[in-house]
Each structure stands twice: as C-alpha cells, then as structure tokens.
C-alpha cells in the first residue's frame, strides 16, 4: 500500500519517470523528422536509421506503459519527496520546451568557439569537385566548401584573378580583423550538429557592421584579391561588387 508523506508521488516517479523521459525523446525525434527539421541536428545519411530507431523506441515505451506491477513503497521524507517533485517538473518542462521552442541552426557564436576553417576540411573529394567546376568556367556554381578547399591548396592571387565567386552563408567576423573582414560561413556536418565545423570565405569590407549584422544571411559576389588587411586570418579575401541579403536556406548546413 502507498503511504502518506509523499509516497504516492515517489511511487509514480520511480515507476514512470524513465519511461516518460524516453517518450519525450522518441516523440521529439519523430516530430523533427515529420516536420523536416531533423537535418538541424544530424546528417541526412542517418535520417532513416534515426526514424526507425524512434519507431522501435515508441513501441518499447508503449509496451512499458502496458505493464503493471504491484509493489509497496516505503515512507519517504520531505527532502526525498521534494527532489522527486523537482525531477517530475523538470521532465515536464523539457517535454514542453522540445515542442514549443523552435529548433535553431548553429550560429556565429559556435563558429567563433570552433574557429572558422580550422577543422581540416578541404578533402581530396572537395578539391576534385572544385577542379571540375573550375574547368567548366562557371565559377559562380562553386559553393563555400569548394572555394575553401581551393583556398587551402593555393593562395596565389594569379590563380583567382579571372574567377568571380558567388557565395551564400551567414556573417561571422574574422578573429584577426573583425572591423574590416567577415566570413561568409556555413557549417559542415559529418555526423551531427555536435561535430559541425565552421568554414567560410573571407570578405574584405571595412565598416561592414554598419550595414550587416552578425548571423545575417547574405549572398556575396566578387573576386579574390590579396587582403588589404594585415591582421586578417587569410591572405586572400573577396572584394565584393554586390552583397544581397537572403533568407536562411531550408538546409543551412553543407555535407
């Protein structure tokens, strides 16, 4: 039998808290998948596996709810009852927050912490793809990732003299010269948002803060020149001829 002094609450929490926590995670995962926002957290190659595991989890959680066991719960003290109540409240708040608070992309704050272009990106595959597009002469089709790959291989300004770049990403300041240089940046996701690495193409534009804010999404068109900033992190930077504000794309990461 359940006794007084918070035993009922402790009984309920001990019996169902883990199951409810699992249910929150499973429902949140399925909701993200159905709403098309799962890509904000994991690489698309894992979508099918993640959704399948969430469905399996939902079945197991449902089975857990159907089981009934009778056992006695001993009298509990006020402190134990309070802690149990706090745990239940936090669980409910987490469940509501997952549904109510909209998922967001990683921002320049994360890019600053992880340092732009420091993740060892610029793979052979990126280089080959960039070289193929270079060969067509349609340079504006090169993405931020492909330009970053090329810049990692060569900083010879002569190589870029006849090539116009058009890149889209969010604005994040250069660590060496934030007053004059910003990056058009994206996050490369290999597995999930936890391992996302920021990459970006530098843009030389003194006083850019007067027109653009950090985390604004822009499309920059221009050509690479030797950076006029002696303090900038990169030897080359785009001298922009046009900068257009754009909406954040539905798929803001690159893979």
PDB file of C-alpha atoms in Angstrom:
ATOM      1  CA  UNK A   1       0.000   0.000   0.000  1.00  0.00           C
ATOM      2  CA  UNK A   2       1.015   3.525  -0.604  1.00  0.00           C
ATOM      3  CA  UNK A   3       1.584   5.570   2.487  1.00  0.00           C
ATOM      4  CA  UNK A   4       1.365   9.265   3.149  1.00  0.00           C
ATOM      5  CA  UNK A   5       4.121  11.854   3.235  1.00  0.00           C
ATOM      6  CA  UNK A   6       4.854  11.880  -0.489  1.00  0.00           C
ATOM      7  CA  UNK A   7       4.980   8.145  -1.047  1.00  0.00           C
ATOM      8  CA  UNK A   8       2.441   8.292  -3.871  1.00  0.00           C
ATOM      9  CA  UNK A   9       4.478  10.848  -5.766  1.00  0.00           C
ATOM     10  CA  UNK A  10       7.686   8.899  -5.237  1.00  0.00           C
ATOM     11  CA  UNK A  11       5.959   5.687  -6.348  1.00  0.00           C
ATOM     12  CA  UNK A  12       4.722   7.311  -9.557  1.00  0.00           C
ATOM     13  CA  UNK A  13       8.058   8.955 -10.333  1.00  0.00           C
ATOM     14  CA  UNK A  14      10.176   5.855  -9.717  1.00  0.00           C
ATOM     15  CA  UNK A  15       7.848   3.768 -11.833  1.00  0.00           C
ATOM     16  CA  UNK A  16       7.261   6.084 -14.774  1.00  0.00           C
ATOM     17  CA  UNK A  17       9.924   8.787 -14.884  1.00  0.00           C
ATOM     18  CA  UNK A  18      12.328   6.820 -17.089  1.00  0.00           C
ATOM     19  CA  UNK A  19       9.520   5.724 -19.397  1.00  0.00           C
ATOM     20  CA  UNK A  20       8.229   9.290 -19.756  1.00  0.00           C
ATOM     21  CA  UNK A  21      11.718  10.604 -20.445  1.00  0.00           C
ATOM     22  CA  UNK A  22      12.109   8.020 -23.204  1.00  0.00           C
ATOM     23  CA  UNK A  23       8.703   9.011 -24.575  1.00  0.00           C
ATOM     24  CA  UNK A  24       9.742  12.689 -24.720  1.00  0.00           C
ATOM     25  CA  UNK A  25      12.900  11.831 -26.671  1.00  0.00           C
ATOM     26  CA  UNK A  26      11.075   9.493 -29.063  1.00  0.00           C
ATOM     27  CA  UNK A  27       8.208  11.897 -29.769  1.00  0.00           C
ATOM     28  CA  UNK A  28      10.614  14.816 -30.253  1.00  0.00           C
ATOM     29  CA  UNK A  29      12.670  12.785 -32.735  1.00  0.00           C
ATOM     30  CA  UNK A  30       9.604  11.748 -34.728  1.00  0.00           C
ATOM     31  CA  UNK A  31       8.280  15.312 -34.704  1.00  0.00           C
ATOM     32  CA  UNK A  32      11.581  16.676 -36.008  1.00  0.00           C
ATOM     33  CA  UNK A  33      11.573  14.033 -38.747  1.00  0.00           C
ATOM     34  CA  UNK A  34       7.994  14.714 -39.821  1.00  0.00           C
ATOM     35  CA  UNK A  35       8.486  18.495 -39.753  1.00  0.00           C
ATOM     36  CA  UNK A  36      11.624  18.265 -41.886  1.00  0.00           C
ATOM     37  CA  UNK A  37      13.868  19.731 -39.174  1.00  0.00           C
ATOM     38  CA  UNK A  38      15.877  16.657 -38.246  1.00  0.00           C
ATOM     39  CA  UNK A  39      18.639  17.940 -40.529  1.00  0.00           C
ATOM     40  CA  UNK A  40      19.347  20.696 -37.991  1.00  0.00           C
ATOM     41  CA  UNK A  41      20.769  18.024 -35.721  1.00  0.00           C
ATOM     42  CA  UNK A  42      22.107  15.097 -37.760  1.00  0.00           C
ATOM     43  CA  UNK A  43      23.495  14.279 -41.202  1.00  0.00           C
ATOM     44  CA  UNK A  44      20.829  13.201 -43.748  1.00  0.00           C
ATOM     45  CA  UNK A  45      22.541   9.813 -44.147  1.00  0.00           C
ATOM     46  CA  UNK A  46      21.276   8.944 -40.657  1.00  0.00           C
ATOM     47  CA  UNK A  47      17.647  10.004 -41.165  1.00  0.00           C
ATOM     48  CA  UNK A  48      16.258   6.548 -41.970  1.00  0.00           C
ATOM     49  CA  UNK A  49      18.160   4.855 -39.139  1.00  0.00           C
ATOM     50  CA  UNK A  50      17.149   7.517 -36.603  1.00  0.00           C
ATOM     51  CA  UNK A  51      13.464   7.451 -37.540  1.00  0.00           C
ATOM     52  CA  UNK A  52      13.464   3.632 -37.498  1.00  0.00           C
ATOM     53  CA  UNK A  53      15.021   3.577 -34.035  1.00  0.00           C
ATOM     54  CA  UNK A  54      12.499   6.177 -32.839  1.00  0.00           C
ATOM     55  CA  UNK A  55       9.634   3.984 -34.038  1.00  0.00           C
ATOM     56  CA  UNK A  56      11.161   0.979 -32.248  1.00  0.00           C
ATOM     57  CA  UNK A  57      11.555   3.142 -29.158  1.00  0.00           C
ATOM     58  CA  UNK A  58       7.905   4.197 -29.353  1.00  0.00           C
ATOM     59  CA  UNK A  59       6.848   0.550 -29.452  1.00  0.00           C
ATOM     60  CA  UNK A  60       9.016  -0.272 -26.435  1.00  0.00           C
ATOM     61  CA  UNK A  61       7.753   2.749 -24.485  1.00  0.00           C
ATOM     62  CA  UNK A  62       4.166   1.786 -25.259  1.00  0.00           C
ATOM     63  CA  UNK A  63       4.899  -1.730 -24.019  1.00  0.00           C
ATOM     64  CA  UNK A  64       6.351  -0.241 -20.842  1.00  0.00           C
ATOM     65  CA  UNK A  65       3.130   1.651 -20.170  1.00  0.00           C
ATOM     66  CA  UNK A  66       1.051  -1.501 -20.506  1.00  0.00           C
ATOM     67  CA  UNK A  67       2.980  -3.408 -17.864  1.00  0.00           C
ATOM     68  CA  UNK A  68       1.550  -3.346 -14.369  1.00  0.00           C
ATOM     69  CA  UNK A  69       3.395  -4.367 -11.258  1.00  0.00           C
ATOM     70  CA  UNK A  70       2.285  -4.070  -7.670  1.00  0.00           C
ATOM     71  CA  UNK A  71       4.845  -3.290  -5.069  1.00  0.00           C
ATOM     72  CA  UNK A  72       4.893  -1.382  -1.810  1.00  0.00           C
ATOM     73  CA  UNK A  73       6.670   1.883  -1.381  1.00  0.00           C
ATOM     74  CA  UNK A  74       8.144   2.801   1.959  1.00  0.00           C
ATOM     75  CA  UNK A  75       7.535   6.047   3.720  1.00  0.00           C
ATOM     76  CA  UNK A  76       9.675   8.865   2.318  1.00  0.00           C
ATOM     77  CA  UNK A  77      10.950  12.027   3.881  1.00  0.00           C
ATOM     78  CA  UNK A  78      10.181  15.591   2.895  1.00  0.00           C
ATOM     79  CA  UNK A  79      13.555  16.119   1.172  1.00  0.00           C
ATOM     80  CA  UNK A  80      13.192  12.978  -0.955  1.00  0.00           C
ATOM     81  CA  UNK A  81       9.655  13.947  -1.909  1.00  0.00           C
ATOM     82  CA  UNK A  82      10.762  17.473  -2.871  1.00  0.00           C
ATOM     83  CA  UNK A  83      13.611  16.185  -5.027  1.00  0.00           C
ATOM     84  CA  UNK A  84      11.263  13.765  -6.745  1.00  0.00           C
ATOM     85  CA  UNK A  85       8.788  16.567  -7.426  1.00  0.00           C
ATOM     86  CA  UNK A  86      11.543  18.726  -8.889  1.00  0.00           C
ATOM     87  CA  UNK A  87      12.555  15.874 -11.185  1.00  0.00           C
ATOM     88  CA  UNK A  88       8.995  15.473 -12.430  1.00  0.00           C
ATOM     89  CA  UNK A  89       8.641  19.218 -13.058  1.00  0.00           C
ATOM     90  CA  UNK A  90      11.934  19.345 -14.984  1.00  0.00           C
ATOM     91  CA  UNK A  91      10.797  16.397 -17.095  1.00  0.00           C
ATOM     92  CA  UNK A  92       7.540  18.152 -17.964  1.00  0.00           C
ATOM     93  CA  UNK A  93       9.332  21.432 -18.728  1.00  0.00           C
ATOM     94  CA  UNK A  94      11.775  19.618 -21.026  1.00  0.00           C
ATOM     95  CA  UNK A  95       8.924  17.940 -22.866  1.00  0.00           C
ATOM     96  CA  UNK A  96       7.073  21.215 -23.392  1.00  0.00           C
ATOM     97  CA  UNK A  97      10.253  23.053 -24.425  1.00  0.00           C
ATOM     98  CA  UNK A  98      11.098  20.486 -27.103  1.00  0.00           C
ATOM     99  CA  UNK A  99       7.700  21.012 -28.709  1.00  0.00           C
ATOM    100  CA  UNK A 100       7.217  24.758 -28.133  1.00  0.00           C
ATOM    101  CA  UNK A 101      10.745  26.156 -28.653  1.00  0.00           C
ATOM    102  CA  UNK A 102      11.570  26.004 -32.367  1.00  0.00           C
ATOM    103  CA  UNK A 103      14.812  24.248 -33.397  1.00  0.00           C
ATOM    104  CA  UNK A 104      17.539  26.651 -34.468  1.00  0.00           C
ATOM    105  CA  UNK A 105      20.695  26.384 -36.514  1.00  0.00           C
ATOM    106  CA  UNK A 106      24.190  26.843 -35.179  1.00  0.00           C
ATOM    107  CA  UNK A 107      25.299  30.479 -35.189  1.00  0.00           C
ATOM    108  CA  UNK A 108      28.416  32.628 -35.320  1.00  0.00           C
ATOM    109  CA  UNK A 109      28.837  32.119 -31.573  1.00  0.00           C
ATOM    110  CA  UNK A 110      29.604  28.459 -32.261  1.00  0.00           C
ATOM    111  CA  UNK A 111      31.740  29.401 -35.266  1.00  0.00           C
ATOM    112  CA  UNK A 112      33.845  31.648 -33.040  1.00  0.00           C
ATOM    113  CA  UNK A 113      34.300  28.923 -30.437  1.00  0.00           C
ATOM    114  CA  UNK A 114      35.336  26.313 -33.007  1.00  0.00           C
ATOM    115  CA  UNK A 115      37.379  28.668 -35.229  1.00  0.00           C
ATOM    116  CA  UNK A 116      36.496  29.055 -38.889  1.00  0.00           C
ATOM    117  CA  UNK A 117      38.385  26.810 -41.346  1.00  0.00           C
ATOM    118  CA  UNK A 118      40.253  25.002 -38.585  1.00  0.00           C
ATOM    119  CA  UNK A 119      38.592  21.618 -38.939  1.00  0.00           C
ATOM    120  CA  UNK A 120      40.908  20.077 -41.509  1.00  0.00           C
ATOM    121  CA  UNK A 121      38.277  20.266 -44.244  1.00  0.00           C
ATOM    122  CA  UNK A 122      39.274  20.690 -47.866  1.00  0.00           C
ATOM    123  CA  UNK A 123      39.402  16.991 -48.717  1.00  0.00           C
ATOM    124  CA  UNK A 124      40.554  15.450 -51.995  1.00  0.00           C
ATOM    125  CA  UNK A 125      36.917  14.953 -52.942  1.00  0.00           C
ATOM    126  CA  UNK A 126      36.196  18.653 -52.412  1.00  0.00           C
ATOM    127  CA  UNK A 127      39.249  19.569 -54.455  1.00  0.00           C
ATOM    128  CA  UNK A 128      38.250  17.290 -57.326  1.00  0.00           C
ATOM    129  CA  UNK A 129      34.732  18.678 -57.388  1.00  0.00           C
ATOM    130  CA  UNK A 130      36.016  22.232 -57.301  1.00  0.00           C
ATOM    131  CA  UNK A 131      38.509  21.494 -60.088  1.00  0.00           C
ATOM    132  CA  UNK A 132      35.728  20.033 -62.234  1.00  0.00           C
ATOM    133  CA  UNK A 133      33.652  23.184 -61.861  1.00  0.00           C
ATOM    134  CA  UNK A 134      36.690  25.362 -62.453  1.00  0.00           C
ATOM    135  CA  UNK A 135      37.185  23.520 -65.719  1.00  0.00           C
ATOM    136  CA  UNK A 136      33.696  24.490 -66.908  1.00  0.00           C
ATOM    137  CA  UNK A 137      34.401  28.173 -66.373  1.00  0.00           C
ATOM    138  CA  UNK A 138      31.170  28.550 -64.364  1.00  0.00           C
ATOM    139  CA  UNK A 139      32.842  29.705 -61.169  1.00  0.00           C
ATOM    140  CA  UNK A 140      29.665  31.024 -59.565  1.00  0.00           C
ATOM    141  CA  UNK A 141      28.487  27.440 -59.080  1.00  0.00           C
ATOM    142  CA  UNK A 142      31.276  26.788 -56.603  1.00  0.00           C
ATOM    143  CA  UNK A 143      29.973  26.577 -53.066  1.00  0.00           C
ATOM    144  CA  UNK A 144      31.565  27.941 -49.913  1.00  0.00           C
ATOM    145  CA  UNK A 145      33.020  24.498 -49.232  1.00  0.00           C
ATOM    146  CA  UNK A 146      34.631  24.255 -52.680  1.00  0.00           C
ATOM    147  CA  UNK A 147      36.129  27.751 -52.502  1.00  0.00           C
ATOM    148  CA  UNK A 148      37.514  26.956 -49.052  1.00  0.00           C
ATOM    149  CA  UNK A 149      39.078  23.804 -50.489  1.00  0.00           C
ATOM    150  CA  UNK A 150      40.719  25.764 -53.298  1.00  0.00           C
ATOM    151  CA  UNK A 151      41.967  28.472 -50.958  1.00  0.00           C
ATOM    152  CA  UNK A 152      43.504  25.807 -48.706  1.00  0.00           C
ATOM    153  CA  UNK A 153      45.506  24.500 -51.664  1.00  0.00           C
ATOM    154  CA  UNK A 154      46.623  27.765 -53.212  1.00  0.00           C
ATOM    155  CA  UNK A 155      46.821  31.383 -52.125  1.00  0.00           C
ATOM    156  CA  UNK A 156      48.342  32.544 -55.419  1.00  0.00           C
ATOM    157  CA  UNK A 157      46.291  35.613 -56.413  1.00  0.00           C
ATOM    158  CA  UNK A 158      47.042  34.992 -60.097  1.00  0.00           C
ATOM    159  CA  UNK A 159      45.050  31.758 -59.944  1.00  0.00           C
ATOM    160  CA  UNK A 160      41.911  33.642 -58.879  1.00  0.00           C
ATOM    161  CA  UNK A 161      42.340  36.805 -60.935  1.00  0.00           C
ATOM    162  CA  UNK A 162      39.798  35.843 -63.606  1.00  0.00           C
ATOM    163  CA  UNK A 163      37.365  33.982 -61.377  1.00  0.00           C
ATOM    164  CA  UNK A 164      34.214  35.551 -59.956  1.00  0.00           C
ATOM    165  CA  UNK A 165      32.890  33.968 -56.790  1.00  0.00           C
ATOM    166  CA  UNK A 166      29.275  33.980 -55.649  1.00  0.00           C
ATOM    167  CA  UNK A 167      28.818  32.503 -52.188  1.00  0.00           C
ATOM    168  CA  UNK A 168      25.967  32.320 -49.715  1.00  0.00           C
ATOM    169  CA  UNK A 169      26.241  31.982 -45.960  1.00  0.00           C
ATOM    170  CA  UNK A 170      25.881  33.739 -42.637  1.00  0.00           C
ATOM    171  CA  UNK A 171      28.038  36.651 -41.492  1.00  0.00           C
ATOM    172  CA  UNK A 172      30.642  35.992 -38.830  1.00  0.00           C
ATOM    173  CA  UNK A 173      33.556  38.324 -38.041  1.00  0.00           C
ATOM    174  CA  UNK A 174      37.177  37.465 -38.746  1.00  0.00           C
ATOM    175  CA  UNK A 175      39.017  36.866 -35.474  1.00  0.00           C
ATOM    176  CA  UNK A 176      42.121  38.765 -36.627  1.00  0.00           C
ATOM    177  CA  UNK A 177      40.419  41.860 -38.034  1.00  0.00           C
ATOM    178  CA  UNK A 178      36.717  41.930 -37.158  1.00  0.00           C
ATOM    179  CA  UNK A 179      36.362  45.593 -38.112  1.00  0.00           C
ATOM    180  CA  UNK A 180      37.273  45.087 -41.757  1.00  0.00           C
ATOM    181  CA  UNK A 181      36.823  41.413 -42.615  1.00  0.00           C
ATOM    182  CA  UNK A 182      33.961  38.976 -42.185  1.00  0.00           C
ATOM    183  CA  UNK A 183      33.366  35.427 -43.339  1.00  0.00           C
ATOM    184  CA  UNK A 184      30.528  34.165 -45.456  1.00  0.00           C
ATOM    185  CA  UNK A 185      30.254  30.994 -43.428  1.00  0.00           C
ATOM    186  CA  UNK A 186      28.484  27.637 -43.307  1.00  0.00           C
ATOM    187  CA  UNK A 187      28.720  24.615 -41.035  1.00  0.00           C
ATOM    188  CA  UNK A 188      29.893  21.283 -42.387  1.00  0.00           C
ATOM    189  CA  UNK A 189      28.140  18.399 -40.656  1.00  0.00           C
ATOM    190  CA  UNK A 190      29.786  14.976 -40.780  1.00  0.00           C
ATOM    191  CA  UNK A 191      27.610  13.134 -38.290  1.00  0.00           C
ATOM    192  CA  UNK A 192      25.565  15.569 -36.207  1.00  0.00           C
ATOM    193  CA  UNK A 193      25.499  19.169 -35.031  1.00  0.00           C
ATOM    194  CA  UNK A 194      27.879  18.315 -32.190  1.00  0.00           C
ATOM    195  CA  UNK A 195      30.736  17.716 -34.646  1.00  0.00           C
ATOM    196  CA  UNK A 196      29.806  20.562 -37.028  1.00  0.00           C
ATOM    197  CA  UNK A 197      32.806  22.548 -38.238  1.00  0.00           C
ATOM    198  CA  UNK A 198      32.531  26.164 -39.467  1.00  0.00           C
ATOM    199  CA  UNK A 199      34.033  27.037 -42.833  1.00  0.00           C
ATOM    200  CA  UNK A 200      33.957  30.367 -44.583  1.00  0.00           C
ATOM    201  CA  UNK A 201      35.198  32.606 -47.357  1.00  0.00           C
ATOM    202  CA  UNK A 202      36.698  35.929 -46.190  1.00  0.00           C
ATOM    203  CA  UNK A 203      35.243  39.205 -47.452  1.00  0.00           C
ATOM    204  CA  UNK A 204      37.133  42.474 -47.128  1.00  0.00           C
ATOM    205  CA  UNK A 205      34.679  45.300 -46.420  1.00  0.00           C
ATOM    206  CA  UNK A 206      35.784  47.986 -43.931  1.00  0.00           C
ATOM    207  CA  UNK A 207      32.926  49.084 -41.689  1.00  0.00           C
ATOM    208  CA  UNK A 208      30.698  46.183 -42.698  1.00  0.00           C
ATOM    209  CA  UNK A 209      28.962  46.302 -39.300  1.00  0.00           C
ATOM    210  CA  UNK A 210      27.150  49.469 -40.364  1.00  0.00           C
ATOM    211  CA  UNK A 211      25.182  47.512 -42.979  1.00  0.00           C
ATOM    212  CA  UNK A 212      25.170  43.912 -41.828  1.00  0.00           C
ATOM    213  CA  UNK A 213      24.761  42.162 -38.529  1.00  0.00           C
ATOM    214  CA  UNK A 214      26.456  39.045 -37.292  1.00  0.00           C
ATOM    215  CA  UNK A 215      24.429  35.958 -38.322  1.00  0.00           C
ATOM    216  CA  UNK A 216      22.736  37.779 -41.231  1.00  0.00           C
ATOM    217  CA  UNK A 217      22.481  35.548 -44.283  1.00  0.00           C
ATOM    218  CA  UNK A 218      23.949  37.144 -47.412  1.00  0.00           C
ATOM    219  CA  UNK A 219      24.942  36.330 -50.970  1.00  0.00           C
ATOM    220  CA  UNK A 220      28.286  37.894 -51.860  1.00  0.00           C
ATOM    221  CA  UNK A 221      29.574  38.312 -55.412  1.00  0.00           C
ATOM    222  CA  UNK A 222      33.118  39.455 -56.132  1.00  0.00           C
ATOM    223  CA  UNK A 223      36.687  38.487 -56.928  1.00  0.00           C
ATOM    224  CA  UNK A 224      39.563  37.370 -54.761  1.00  0.00           C
ATOM    225  CA  UNK A 225      42.395  39.821 -54.140  1.00  0.00           C
ATOM    226  CA  UNK A 226      45.286  39.993 -51.735  1.00  0.00           C
ATOM    227  CA  UNK A 227      43.666  41.026 -48.478  1.00  0.00           C
ATOM    228  CA  UNK A 228      44.208  44.692 -47.693  1.00  0.00           C
ATOM    229  CA  UNK A 229      44.097  43.784 -44.005  1.00  0.00           C
ATOM    230  CA  UNK A 230      47.455  42.936 -42.496  1.00  0.00           C
ATOM    231  CA  UNK A 231      45.758  41.470 -39.412  1.00  0.00           C
ATOM    232  CA  UNK A 232      43.278  39.199 -41.214  1.00  0.00           C
ATOM    233  CA  UNK A 233      43.471  35.450 -40.818  1.00  0.00           C
ATOM    234  CA  UNK A 234      43.657  34.730 -44.574  1.00  0.00           C
ATOM    235  CA  UNK A 235      45.994  36.141 -47.238  1.00  0.00           C
ATOM    236  CA  UNK A 236      43.187  36.469 -49.797  1.00  0.00           C
ATOM    237  CA  UNK A 237      39.697  37.870 -49.487  1.00  0.00           C
ATOM    238  CA  UNK A 238      36.770  38.648 -51.742  1.00  0.00           C
ATOM    239  CA  UNK A 239      36.443  42.263 -52.779  1.00  0.00           C
ATOM    240  CA  UNK A 240      32.667  42.415 -53.092  1.00  0.00           C
ATOM    241  CA  UNK A 241      30.860  44.029 -56.008  1.00  0.00           C
ATOM    242  CA  UNK A 242      27.435  43.005 -54.708  1.00  0.00           C
ATOM    243  CA  UNK A 243      26.082  41.838 -51.367  1.00  0.00           C
ATOM    244  CA  UNK A 244      22.445  40.793 -51.174  1.00  0.00           C
ATOM    245  CA  UNK A 245      20.537  39.851 -48.028  1.00  0.00           C
ATOM    246  CA  UNK A 246      18.941  36.419 -48.373  1.00  0.00           C
ATOM    247  CA  UNK A 247      16.773  34.167 -46.265  1.00  0.00           C
ATOM    248  CA  UNK A 248      18.360  31.286 -44.412  1.00  0.00           C
ATOM    249  CA  UNK A 249      18.004  28.243 -46.662  1.00  0.00           C
ATOM    250  CA  UNK A 250      15.880  25.312 -45.564  1.00  0.00           C
ATOM    251  CA  UNK A 251      19.065  23.247 -45.401  1.00  0.00           C
ATOM    252  CA  UNK A 252      21.630  25.647 -43.895  1.00  0.00           C
ATOM    253  CA  UNK A 253      24.411  23.095 -43.429  1.00  0.00           C
ATOM    254  CA  UNK A 254      26.704  21.524 -46.014  1.00  0.00           C
ATOM    255  CA  UNK A 255      27.629  17.837 -46.028  1.00  0.00           C
TER     256      UNK A 255
END
